Coordinates of C-alpha atoms in Angstrom, one line a residue:
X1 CA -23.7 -10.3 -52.5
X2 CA -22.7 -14.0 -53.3
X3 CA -19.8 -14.3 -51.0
X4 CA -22.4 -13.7 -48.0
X5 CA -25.4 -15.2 -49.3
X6 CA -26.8 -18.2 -47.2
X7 CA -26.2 -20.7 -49.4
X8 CA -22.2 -19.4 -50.4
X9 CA -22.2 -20.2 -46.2
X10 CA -23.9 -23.1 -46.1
X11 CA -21.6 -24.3 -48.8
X12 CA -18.4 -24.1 -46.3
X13 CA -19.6 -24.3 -43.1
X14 CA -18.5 -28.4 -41.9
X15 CA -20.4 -31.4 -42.9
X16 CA -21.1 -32.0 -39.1
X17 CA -22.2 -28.7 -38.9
X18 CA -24.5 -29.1 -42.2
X19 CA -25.4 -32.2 -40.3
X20 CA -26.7 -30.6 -37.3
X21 CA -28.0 -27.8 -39.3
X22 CA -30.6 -30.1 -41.5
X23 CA -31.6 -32.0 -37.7
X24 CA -31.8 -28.3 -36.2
X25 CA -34.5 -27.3 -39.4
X26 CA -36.2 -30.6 -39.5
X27 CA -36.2 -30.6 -35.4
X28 CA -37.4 -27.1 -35.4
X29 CA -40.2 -28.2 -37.9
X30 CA -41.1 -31.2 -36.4
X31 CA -41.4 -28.9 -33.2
X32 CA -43.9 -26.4 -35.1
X33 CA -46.2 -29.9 -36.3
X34 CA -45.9 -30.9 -32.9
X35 CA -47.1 -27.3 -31.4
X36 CA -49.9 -27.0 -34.5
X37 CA -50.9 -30.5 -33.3
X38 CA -51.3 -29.1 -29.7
X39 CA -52.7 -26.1 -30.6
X40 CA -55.5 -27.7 -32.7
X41 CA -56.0 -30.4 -29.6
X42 CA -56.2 -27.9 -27.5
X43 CA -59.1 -25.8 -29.8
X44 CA -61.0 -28.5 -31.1
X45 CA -60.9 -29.8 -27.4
X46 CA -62.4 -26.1 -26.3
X47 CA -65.1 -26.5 -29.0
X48 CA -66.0 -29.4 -27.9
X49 CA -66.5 -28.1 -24.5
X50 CA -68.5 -25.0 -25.4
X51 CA -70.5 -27.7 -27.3
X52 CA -70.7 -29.8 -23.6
X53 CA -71.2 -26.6 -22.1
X54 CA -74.4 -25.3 -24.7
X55 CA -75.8 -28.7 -24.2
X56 CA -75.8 -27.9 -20.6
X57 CA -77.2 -24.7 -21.1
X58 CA -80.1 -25.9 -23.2
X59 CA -80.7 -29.1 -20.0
X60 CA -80.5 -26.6 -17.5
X61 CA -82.8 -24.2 -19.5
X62 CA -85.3 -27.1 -20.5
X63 CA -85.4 -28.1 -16.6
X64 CA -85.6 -24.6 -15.2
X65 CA -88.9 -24.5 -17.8
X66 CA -89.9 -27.9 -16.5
X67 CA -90.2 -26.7 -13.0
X68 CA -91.2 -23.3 -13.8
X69 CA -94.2 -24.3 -15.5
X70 CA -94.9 -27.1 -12.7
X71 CA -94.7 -24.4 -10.6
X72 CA -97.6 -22.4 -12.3
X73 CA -99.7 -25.3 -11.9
X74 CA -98.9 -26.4 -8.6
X75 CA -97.7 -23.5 -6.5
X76 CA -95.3 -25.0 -4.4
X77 CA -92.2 -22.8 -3.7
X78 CA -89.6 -25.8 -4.0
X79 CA -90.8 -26.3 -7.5
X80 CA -90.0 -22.3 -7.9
X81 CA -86.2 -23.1 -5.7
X82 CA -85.6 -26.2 -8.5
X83 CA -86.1 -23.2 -10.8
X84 CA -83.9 -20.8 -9.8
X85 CA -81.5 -23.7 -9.4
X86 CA -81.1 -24.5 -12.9
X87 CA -81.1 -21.1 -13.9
X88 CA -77.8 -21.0 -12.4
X89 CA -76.3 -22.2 -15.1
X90 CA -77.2 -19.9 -18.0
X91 CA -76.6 -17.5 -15.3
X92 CA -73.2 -18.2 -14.6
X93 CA -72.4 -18.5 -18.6
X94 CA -74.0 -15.2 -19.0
X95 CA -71.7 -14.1 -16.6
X96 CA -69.0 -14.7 -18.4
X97 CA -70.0 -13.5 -21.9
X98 CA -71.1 -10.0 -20.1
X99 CA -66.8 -10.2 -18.5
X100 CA -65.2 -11.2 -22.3
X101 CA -67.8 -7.8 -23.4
X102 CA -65.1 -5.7 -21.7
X103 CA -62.0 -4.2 -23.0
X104 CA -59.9 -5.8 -20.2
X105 CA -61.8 -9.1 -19.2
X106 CA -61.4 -10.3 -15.4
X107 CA -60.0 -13.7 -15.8
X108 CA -60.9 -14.8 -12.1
X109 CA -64.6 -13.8 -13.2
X110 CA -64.8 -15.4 -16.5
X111 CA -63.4 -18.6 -14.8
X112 CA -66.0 -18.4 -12.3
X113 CA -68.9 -17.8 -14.6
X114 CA -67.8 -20.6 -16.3
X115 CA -67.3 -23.0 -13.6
X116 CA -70.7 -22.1 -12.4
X117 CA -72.1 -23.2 -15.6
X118 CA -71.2 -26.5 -14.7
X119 CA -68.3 -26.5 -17.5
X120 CA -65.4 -28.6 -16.0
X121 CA -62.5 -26.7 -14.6
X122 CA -59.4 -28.4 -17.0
X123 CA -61.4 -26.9 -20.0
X124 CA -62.4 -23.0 -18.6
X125 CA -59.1 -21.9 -19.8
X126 CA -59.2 -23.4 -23.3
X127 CA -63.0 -21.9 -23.6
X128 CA -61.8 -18.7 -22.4
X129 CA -58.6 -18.6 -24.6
X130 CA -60.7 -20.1 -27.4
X131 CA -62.9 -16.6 -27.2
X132 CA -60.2 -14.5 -26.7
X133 CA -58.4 -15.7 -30.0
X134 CA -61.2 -16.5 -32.3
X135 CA -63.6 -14.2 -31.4
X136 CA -63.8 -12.2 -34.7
X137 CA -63.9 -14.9 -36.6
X138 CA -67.8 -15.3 -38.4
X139 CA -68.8 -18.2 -36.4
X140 CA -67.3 -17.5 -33.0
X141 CA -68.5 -13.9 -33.6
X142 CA -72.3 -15.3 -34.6
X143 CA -72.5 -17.5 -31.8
X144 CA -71.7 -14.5 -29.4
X145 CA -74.2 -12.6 -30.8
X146 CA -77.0 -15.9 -30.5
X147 CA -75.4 -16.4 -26.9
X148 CA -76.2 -12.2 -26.4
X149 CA -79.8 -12.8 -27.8
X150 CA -80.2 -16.3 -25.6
X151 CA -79.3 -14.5 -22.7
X152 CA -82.0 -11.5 -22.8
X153 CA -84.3 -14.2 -23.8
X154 CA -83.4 -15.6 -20.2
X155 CA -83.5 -12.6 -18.3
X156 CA -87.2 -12.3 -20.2
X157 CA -87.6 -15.9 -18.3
X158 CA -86.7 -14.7 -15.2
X159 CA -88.7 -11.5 -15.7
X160 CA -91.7 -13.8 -15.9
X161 CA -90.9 -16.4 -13.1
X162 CA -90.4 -13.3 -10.8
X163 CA -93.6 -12.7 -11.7
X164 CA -95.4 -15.4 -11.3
X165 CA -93.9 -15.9 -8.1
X166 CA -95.1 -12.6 -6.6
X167 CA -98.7 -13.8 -8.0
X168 CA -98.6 -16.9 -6.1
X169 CA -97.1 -15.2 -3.0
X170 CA -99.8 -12.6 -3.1
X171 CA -103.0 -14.5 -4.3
X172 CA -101.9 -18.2 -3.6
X173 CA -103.0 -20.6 -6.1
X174 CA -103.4 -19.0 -9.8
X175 CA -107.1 -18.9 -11.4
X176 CA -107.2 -21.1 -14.8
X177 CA -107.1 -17.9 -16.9
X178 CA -104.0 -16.7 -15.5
X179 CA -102.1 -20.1 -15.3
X180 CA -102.8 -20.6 -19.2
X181 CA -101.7 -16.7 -19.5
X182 CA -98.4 -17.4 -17.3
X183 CA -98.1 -20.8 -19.0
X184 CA -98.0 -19.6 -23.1
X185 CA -95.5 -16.6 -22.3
X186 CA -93.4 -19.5 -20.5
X187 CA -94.1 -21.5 -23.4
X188 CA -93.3 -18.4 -26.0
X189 CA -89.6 -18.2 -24.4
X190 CA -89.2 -21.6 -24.4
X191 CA -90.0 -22.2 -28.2
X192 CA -87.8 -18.9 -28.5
X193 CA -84.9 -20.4 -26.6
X194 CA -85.0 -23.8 -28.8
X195 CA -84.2 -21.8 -31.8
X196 CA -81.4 -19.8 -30.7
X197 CA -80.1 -22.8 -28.8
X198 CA -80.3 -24.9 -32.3
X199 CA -78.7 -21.7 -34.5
X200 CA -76.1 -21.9 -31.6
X201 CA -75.3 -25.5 -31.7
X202 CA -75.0 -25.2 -35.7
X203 CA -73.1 -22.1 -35.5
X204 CA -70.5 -24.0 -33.3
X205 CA -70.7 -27.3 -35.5
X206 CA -69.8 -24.6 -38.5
X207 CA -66.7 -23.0 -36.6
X208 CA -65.6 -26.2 -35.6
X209 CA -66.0 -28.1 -38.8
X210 CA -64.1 -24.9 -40.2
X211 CA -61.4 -24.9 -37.6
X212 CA -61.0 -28.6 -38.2
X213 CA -60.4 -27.9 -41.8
X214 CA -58.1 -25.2 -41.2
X215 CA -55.9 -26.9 -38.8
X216 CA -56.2 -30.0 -41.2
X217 CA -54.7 -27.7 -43.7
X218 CA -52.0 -26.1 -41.6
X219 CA -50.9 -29.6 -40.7
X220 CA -50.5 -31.1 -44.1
X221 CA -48.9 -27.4 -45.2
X222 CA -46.2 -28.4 -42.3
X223 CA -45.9 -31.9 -43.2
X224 CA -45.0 -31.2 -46.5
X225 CA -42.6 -28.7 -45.7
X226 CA -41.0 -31.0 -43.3
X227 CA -41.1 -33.7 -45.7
X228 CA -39.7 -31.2 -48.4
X229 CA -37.2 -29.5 -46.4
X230 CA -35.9 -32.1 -45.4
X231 CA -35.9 -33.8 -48.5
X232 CA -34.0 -30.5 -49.9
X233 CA -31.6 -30.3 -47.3
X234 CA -30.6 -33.6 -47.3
X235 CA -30.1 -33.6 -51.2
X236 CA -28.0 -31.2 -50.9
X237 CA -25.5 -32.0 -48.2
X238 CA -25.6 -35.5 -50.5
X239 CA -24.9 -33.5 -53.8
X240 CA -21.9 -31.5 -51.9
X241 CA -20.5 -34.5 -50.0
X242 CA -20.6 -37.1 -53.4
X243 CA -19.2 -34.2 -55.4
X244 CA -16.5 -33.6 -53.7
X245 CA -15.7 -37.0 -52.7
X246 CA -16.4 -38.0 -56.5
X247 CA -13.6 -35.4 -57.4
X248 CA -11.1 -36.3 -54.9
X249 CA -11.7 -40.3 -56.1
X250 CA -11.4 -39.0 -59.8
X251 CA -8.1 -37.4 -59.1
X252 CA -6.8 -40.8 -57.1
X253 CA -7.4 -42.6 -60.3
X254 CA -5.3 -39.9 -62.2
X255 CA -2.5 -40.4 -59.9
X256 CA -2.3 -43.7 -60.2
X257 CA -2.3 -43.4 -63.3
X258 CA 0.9 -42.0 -63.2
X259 CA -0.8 -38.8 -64.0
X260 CA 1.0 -36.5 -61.3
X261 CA -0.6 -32.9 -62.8
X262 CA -4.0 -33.8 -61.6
X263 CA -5.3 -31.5 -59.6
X264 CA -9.0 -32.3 -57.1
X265 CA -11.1 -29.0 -57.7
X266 CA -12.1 -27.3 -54.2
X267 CA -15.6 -26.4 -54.2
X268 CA -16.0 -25.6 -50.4
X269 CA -14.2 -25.3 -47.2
X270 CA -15.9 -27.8 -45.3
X271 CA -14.3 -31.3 -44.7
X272 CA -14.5 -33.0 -48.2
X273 CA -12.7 -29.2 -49.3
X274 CA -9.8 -29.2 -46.9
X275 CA -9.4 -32.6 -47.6
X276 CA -9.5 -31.8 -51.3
X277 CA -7.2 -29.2 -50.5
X278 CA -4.7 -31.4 -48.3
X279 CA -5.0 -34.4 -51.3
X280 CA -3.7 -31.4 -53.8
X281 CA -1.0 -30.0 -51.2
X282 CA -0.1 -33.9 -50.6
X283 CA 0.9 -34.6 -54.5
X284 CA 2.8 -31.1 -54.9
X285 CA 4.6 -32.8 -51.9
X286 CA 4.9 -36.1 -53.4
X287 CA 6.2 -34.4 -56.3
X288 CA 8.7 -32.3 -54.6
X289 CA 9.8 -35.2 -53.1
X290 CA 9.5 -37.1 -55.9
X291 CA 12.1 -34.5 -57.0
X292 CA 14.4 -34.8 -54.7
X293 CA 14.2 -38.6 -54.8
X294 CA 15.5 -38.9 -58.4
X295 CA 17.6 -36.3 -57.6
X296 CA 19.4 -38.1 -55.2
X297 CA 19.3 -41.0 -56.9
X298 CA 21.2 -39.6 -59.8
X299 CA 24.0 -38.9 -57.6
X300 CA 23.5 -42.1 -55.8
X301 CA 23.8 -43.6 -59.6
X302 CA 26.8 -41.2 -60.0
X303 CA 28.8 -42.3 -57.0
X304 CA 27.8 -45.5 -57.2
X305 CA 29.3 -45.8 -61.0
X306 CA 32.3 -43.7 -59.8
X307 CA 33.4 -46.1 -57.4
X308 CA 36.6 -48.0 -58.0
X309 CA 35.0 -51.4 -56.6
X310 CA 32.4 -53.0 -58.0
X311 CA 28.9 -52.1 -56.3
X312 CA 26.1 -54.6 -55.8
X313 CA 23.1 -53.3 -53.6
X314 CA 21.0 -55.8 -52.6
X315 CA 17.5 -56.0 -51.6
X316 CA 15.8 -57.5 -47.9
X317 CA 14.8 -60.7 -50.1
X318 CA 18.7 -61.5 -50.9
X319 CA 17.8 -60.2 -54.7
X320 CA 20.1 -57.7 -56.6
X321 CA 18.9 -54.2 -57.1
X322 CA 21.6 -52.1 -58.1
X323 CA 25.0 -53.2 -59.7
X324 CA 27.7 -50.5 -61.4
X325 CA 30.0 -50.5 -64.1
X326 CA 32.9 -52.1 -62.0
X327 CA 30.7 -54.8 -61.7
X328 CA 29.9 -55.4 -64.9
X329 CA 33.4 -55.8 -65.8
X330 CA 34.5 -57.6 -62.6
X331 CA 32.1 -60.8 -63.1
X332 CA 31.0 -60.3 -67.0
X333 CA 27.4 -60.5 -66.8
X334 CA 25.1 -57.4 -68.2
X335 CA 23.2 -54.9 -65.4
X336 CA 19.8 -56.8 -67.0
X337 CA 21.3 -60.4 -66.4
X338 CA 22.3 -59.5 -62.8
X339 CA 19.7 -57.3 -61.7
X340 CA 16.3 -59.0 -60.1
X341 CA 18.6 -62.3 -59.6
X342 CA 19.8 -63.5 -56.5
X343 CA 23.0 -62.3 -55.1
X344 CA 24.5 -66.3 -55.1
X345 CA 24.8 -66.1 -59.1
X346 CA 28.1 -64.3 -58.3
X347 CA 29.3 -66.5 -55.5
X348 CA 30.5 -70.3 -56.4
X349 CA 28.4 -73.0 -55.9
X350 CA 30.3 -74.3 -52.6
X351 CA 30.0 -71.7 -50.8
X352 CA 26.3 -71.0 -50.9
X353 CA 25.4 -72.6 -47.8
X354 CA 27.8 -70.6 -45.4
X355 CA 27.1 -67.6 -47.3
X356 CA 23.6 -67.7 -46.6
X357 CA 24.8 -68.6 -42.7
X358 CA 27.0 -65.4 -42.7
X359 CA 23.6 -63.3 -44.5
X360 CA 21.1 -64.6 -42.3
X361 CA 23.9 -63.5 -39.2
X362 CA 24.3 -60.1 -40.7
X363 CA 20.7 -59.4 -40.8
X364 CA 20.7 -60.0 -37.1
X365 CA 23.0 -57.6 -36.7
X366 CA 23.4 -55.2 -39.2
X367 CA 26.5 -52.5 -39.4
X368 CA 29.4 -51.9 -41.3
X369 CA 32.1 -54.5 -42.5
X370 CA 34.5 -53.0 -43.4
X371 CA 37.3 -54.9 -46.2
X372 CA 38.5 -58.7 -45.6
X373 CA 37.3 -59.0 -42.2
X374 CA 39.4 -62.2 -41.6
X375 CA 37.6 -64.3 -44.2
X376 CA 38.5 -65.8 -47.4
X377 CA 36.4 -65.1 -49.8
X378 CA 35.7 -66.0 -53.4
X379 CA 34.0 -64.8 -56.6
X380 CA 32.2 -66.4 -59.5
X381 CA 32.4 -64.9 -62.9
X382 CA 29.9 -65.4 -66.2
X383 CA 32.5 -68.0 -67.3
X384 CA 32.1 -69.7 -64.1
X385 CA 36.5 -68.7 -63.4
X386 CA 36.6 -68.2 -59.7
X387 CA 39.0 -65.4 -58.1
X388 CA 39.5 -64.3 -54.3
X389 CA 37.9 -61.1 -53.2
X390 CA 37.3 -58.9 -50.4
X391 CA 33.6 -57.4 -49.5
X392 CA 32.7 -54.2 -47.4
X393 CA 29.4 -54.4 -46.2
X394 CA 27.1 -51.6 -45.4
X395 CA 23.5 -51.6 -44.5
X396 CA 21.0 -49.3 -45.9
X397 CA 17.5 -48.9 -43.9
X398 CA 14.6 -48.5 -46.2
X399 CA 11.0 -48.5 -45.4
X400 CA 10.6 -52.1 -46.7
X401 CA 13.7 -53.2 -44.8
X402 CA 17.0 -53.3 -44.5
X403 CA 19.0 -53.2 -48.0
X404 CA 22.9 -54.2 -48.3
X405 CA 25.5 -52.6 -50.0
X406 CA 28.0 -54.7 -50.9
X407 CA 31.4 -53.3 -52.6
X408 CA 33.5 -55.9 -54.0
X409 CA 37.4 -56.0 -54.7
X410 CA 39.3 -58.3 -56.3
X411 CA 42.4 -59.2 -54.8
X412 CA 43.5 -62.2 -57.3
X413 CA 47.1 -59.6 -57.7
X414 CA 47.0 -59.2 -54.1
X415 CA 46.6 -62.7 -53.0
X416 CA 49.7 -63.5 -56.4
X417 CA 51.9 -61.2 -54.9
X418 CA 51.4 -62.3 -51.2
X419 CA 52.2 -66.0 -52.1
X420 CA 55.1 -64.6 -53.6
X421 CA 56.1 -62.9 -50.9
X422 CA 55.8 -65.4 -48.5
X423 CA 57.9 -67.7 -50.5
X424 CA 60.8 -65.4 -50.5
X425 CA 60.3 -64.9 -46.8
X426 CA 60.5 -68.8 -46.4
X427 CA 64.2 -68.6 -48.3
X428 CA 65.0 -65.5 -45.9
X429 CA 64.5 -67.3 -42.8
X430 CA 66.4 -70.4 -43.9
X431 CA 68.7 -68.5 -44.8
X432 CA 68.7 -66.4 -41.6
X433 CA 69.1 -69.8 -39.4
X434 CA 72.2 -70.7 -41.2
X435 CA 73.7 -67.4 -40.6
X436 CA 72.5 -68.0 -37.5
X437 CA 74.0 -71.6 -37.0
X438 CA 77.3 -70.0 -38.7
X439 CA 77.8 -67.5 -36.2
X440 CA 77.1 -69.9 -33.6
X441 CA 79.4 -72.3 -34.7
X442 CA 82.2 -69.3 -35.1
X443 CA 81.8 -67.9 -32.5
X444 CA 82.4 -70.7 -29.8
X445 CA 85.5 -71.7 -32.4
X446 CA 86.6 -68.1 -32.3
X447 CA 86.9 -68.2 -28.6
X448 CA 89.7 -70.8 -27.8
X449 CA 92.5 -69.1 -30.0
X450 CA 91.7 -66.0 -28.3
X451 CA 92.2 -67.5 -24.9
X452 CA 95.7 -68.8 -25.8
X453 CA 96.5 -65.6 -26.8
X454 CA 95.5 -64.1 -23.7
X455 CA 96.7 -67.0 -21.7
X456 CA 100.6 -66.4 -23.3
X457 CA 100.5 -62.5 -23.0
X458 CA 99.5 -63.0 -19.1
X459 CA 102.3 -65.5 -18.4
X460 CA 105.1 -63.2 -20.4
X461 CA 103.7 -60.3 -18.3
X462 CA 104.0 -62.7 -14.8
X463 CA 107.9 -63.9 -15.8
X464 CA 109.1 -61.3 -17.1
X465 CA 108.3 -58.4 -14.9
X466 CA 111.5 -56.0 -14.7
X467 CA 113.1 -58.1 -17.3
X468 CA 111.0 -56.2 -20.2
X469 CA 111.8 -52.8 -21.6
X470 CA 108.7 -50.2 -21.0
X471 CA 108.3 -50.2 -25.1
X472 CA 107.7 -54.2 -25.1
X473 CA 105.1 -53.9 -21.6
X474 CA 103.5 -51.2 -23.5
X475 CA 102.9 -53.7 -26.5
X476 CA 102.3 -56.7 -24.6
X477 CA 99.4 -54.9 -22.4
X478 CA 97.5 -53.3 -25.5
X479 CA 97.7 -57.1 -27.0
X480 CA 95.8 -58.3 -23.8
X481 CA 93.4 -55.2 -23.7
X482 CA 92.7 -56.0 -27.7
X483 CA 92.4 -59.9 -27.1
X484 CA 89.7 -59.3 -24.2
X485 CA 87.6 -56.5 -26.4
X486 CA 88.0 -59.8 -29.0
X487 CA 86.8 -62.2 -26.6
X488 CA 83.9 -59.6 -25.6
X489 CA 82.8 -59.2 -29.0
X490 CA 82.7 -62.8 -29.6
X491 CA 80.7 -63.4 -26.5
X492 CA 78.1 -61.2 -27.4
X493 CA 77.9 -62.8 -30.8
X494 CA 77.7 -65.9 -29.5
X495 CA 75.0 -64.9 -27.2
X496 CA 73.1 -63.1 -29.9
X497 CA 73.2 -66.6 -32.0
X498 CA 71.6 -68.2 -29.5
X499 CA 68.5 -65.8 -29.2
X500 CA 67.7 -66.2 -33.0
X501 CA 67.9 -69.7 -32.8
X502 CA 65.6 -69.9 -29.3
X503 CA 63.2 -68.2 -31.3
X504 CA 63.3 -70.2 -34.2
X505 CA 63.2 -73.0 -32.2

């Protein structure tokens, strides 16, 4: 099945992973060389020490035949102890090879054998391993067999040196017929002993030469496949990662293009995949958005040309962006002439320098202005005419900065009609302090005739008390009552004259 097959999961797993995967096989490989390596250091260096150890077997055996013939001739029993000496070493070897002849080999006694053969204690267990691995191969299995026949042929030695020394111990020195008779069997097993010695020592020179080959072999086979697998592995995490990133760097180029239908193809679910995957997901967003954006911006376009004052929307670098209708046929330029220019095309000349003081304010503090704001202001059209306006600021934050929007009224009729109000306010108050001065002046002249009237009715009333029919008091007192409301009422007029002109004043 595909979907579960080593390489569909090698495919997704992540490019550390992959990573650590191609170490892991070429560590793992490495570690194999490296235990080939000391498995084959470790053989050749136990063939070299059954080669140490055959040369001391054939010294030990020459010697013992040295002494044992010198003991033929001579007698002497230390000449027969040197003998038996030597022959401790085939002894202990044989030993050894009788222990490895058993189903179930005593390592304590093959180690013992050995070490008594004089063979150095740090190579025993690479001798004995050595046997116990290789035994049926040809040459290890041959030199068994030549160390089997060596050994008898020893035993056959010691056969005739026990002997010989139970002649000497019986009859002393030998007679010449029986020394020469002792002396060619000694001889006989010697020349014996050479060859199986020398078919031994070539035997082992074959099985090592062969085992050198073979390890040889094994260790270039591993090489290679190291070299190989690694060379594989590594070709193919390259192949994956550059195709992907090749596809996701093809599709880039597509989208800038303008090309927003491009698609990266996913081959895998590693890293390079999921970021193919996210680079896919992040132009379906950017499309989506895209979307929206020129959605919105249609109504922005729509409100802004619906707007009853003339828009102008200007960028961070004081150039306009934006302008609407209103605009158009408030300052008489074209959208194309306006837009891209700087905003002080549509303010007169004079006033550049303090409108670039009030921007550079603004953009300290940005926030809404609303209309007027206290200032008078002025507009520039295409025919250079100038008229008064009145701006409403409001900032818009963008990514590359902060952008104005400027809404622009024209208040040339305003401004007409508030001159002409103020004029006829100007003929209203003069007229007002004249009325003022008027009732002032009548006011205070208004007062004395009313005081002789009231002065007249009092002195009647004095005189003429019970001289003065009830009808005529009746008339006389609502005259005085009538004068004093009239005096009142002038009083207060006067006093209300003198208020207005206070504040005039």
């Amino acid at each position: 099945m595909k979907k579960y097959s080593i390489r569909y999961w090698f495919k997704n797993i992540s490019v550390a992973k992959k990573l650590y995967f191609a170490i892991g096989v070429m560590a793992l490989l490495i570690a194999m060389e490296l235990v080939t390596l000391f498995f084959s250091v470790k053989t050749l260096s136990s063939v070299r020490a059954f080669v140490g150890g055959e040369g001391l077997w054939s010294k030990a055996q020459k010697d013992a035949i040295y002494n044992l013939r010198r003991y033929a001739r001579t007698g002497k029993e230390e000449d027969y102890k040197e003998f038996l000496n030597f022959m401790r070493v085939p002894q202990g070897d044989r030993i050894t090879r009788m222990e490895m002849a058993k189903a179930n080999p005593d390592v304590a006694i093959l180690r013992k054998g050995f070490i008594e053969g004089r063979n150095h204690p740090e190579d025993v267990d690479g001798m004995i391993t050595l046997f116990e691995r290789f035994h049926t191969i040809s040459y290890i299995n041959k030199a068994i067999k030549i160390w089997s026949a060596a050994d008898s042929t020893i035993y056959e030695m010691e056969k005739t040196a026990e002997e010989l020394h139970l002649l000497i111990l019986t009859s002393g020195k030998l007679s010449n017929e029986i020394e020469d008779v002792k002396l060619n069997q000694i001889n006989a097993i010697n020349k014996k002993l050479t060859v199986l010695e020398d078919d031994f020592s070539f035997t082992l020179g074959e099985g090592s030469r062969w085992l050198e080959h073979l390890i040889l072999k094994i260790l270039l086979i591993i090489a290679i496949t190291v070299e190989v697998s690694g060379l594989l592995i590594t070709i193919s995490i390259s192949k994956n990662i550059s195709k992907g990133i090749e596809e996701i760097i093809r599709v880039s180029e597509e989208v800038a293009k303008g090309n927003l239908n491009a698609r990266a193809t996913v081959y895998s679910k590693d890293e390079i995949g999921r970021l193919a995957a996210s680079f896919n997901k992040m132009i379906v967003d950017f499309n989506k958005k895209n979307a929206e954006l020129i959605e919105n911006e249609g109504k922005f376009r729509g409100l802004l040309e619906s707007a009853p004052d003339a828009m102008v929307i200007v960028g961070v670098d004081g150039k306009i962006e934006m302008v609407n209708a209103q605009t158009v046929k408030l300052f008489g330029y074209s959208k194309e002439e306006m837009i891209g220019q700087r905003v002080e095309m549509l303010i007169p000349q004079r006033f550049h320098h303090k409108h670039n003081e009030h921007r550079a304010k603004y953009s300290e503090d940005t926030k809404v202005r609303e209309m007027g704001a206290g200032q008078e202001l002025f507009g520039k059209k295409k025919d250079n005419d100038e008229f008064s306006v009145e701006i409403s600021l409001s900032p818009l934050h963008a990514a590359e900065g902060t952008i104005v929007s400027a809404a622009i009224r024209d208040i040339t009729e305003r401004k007409k009609v508030e001159k002409e109000m103020k004029l006829k306010s100007e003929v209203v108050i003069r007229s007002n302090k004249e009325l003022e001065q008027f009732a002032y002046i009548a006011s205070h002249d208004l007062q004395e005739p009313l005081r002789t009237v009231a002065n007249y009715v009092g002195l009647i009333q004095r005189k003429q008390v019970g001289e003065l029919d009830k009808k005529t008091e009746e008339y006389l007192t609502v005259i005085a009552d009538a004068t004093e409301r009239m005096q009142l009422l002038i009083k207060g007029l006067l006093e209300y004259s003198r208020i207005g002109r206070d504040k005039l004043m």
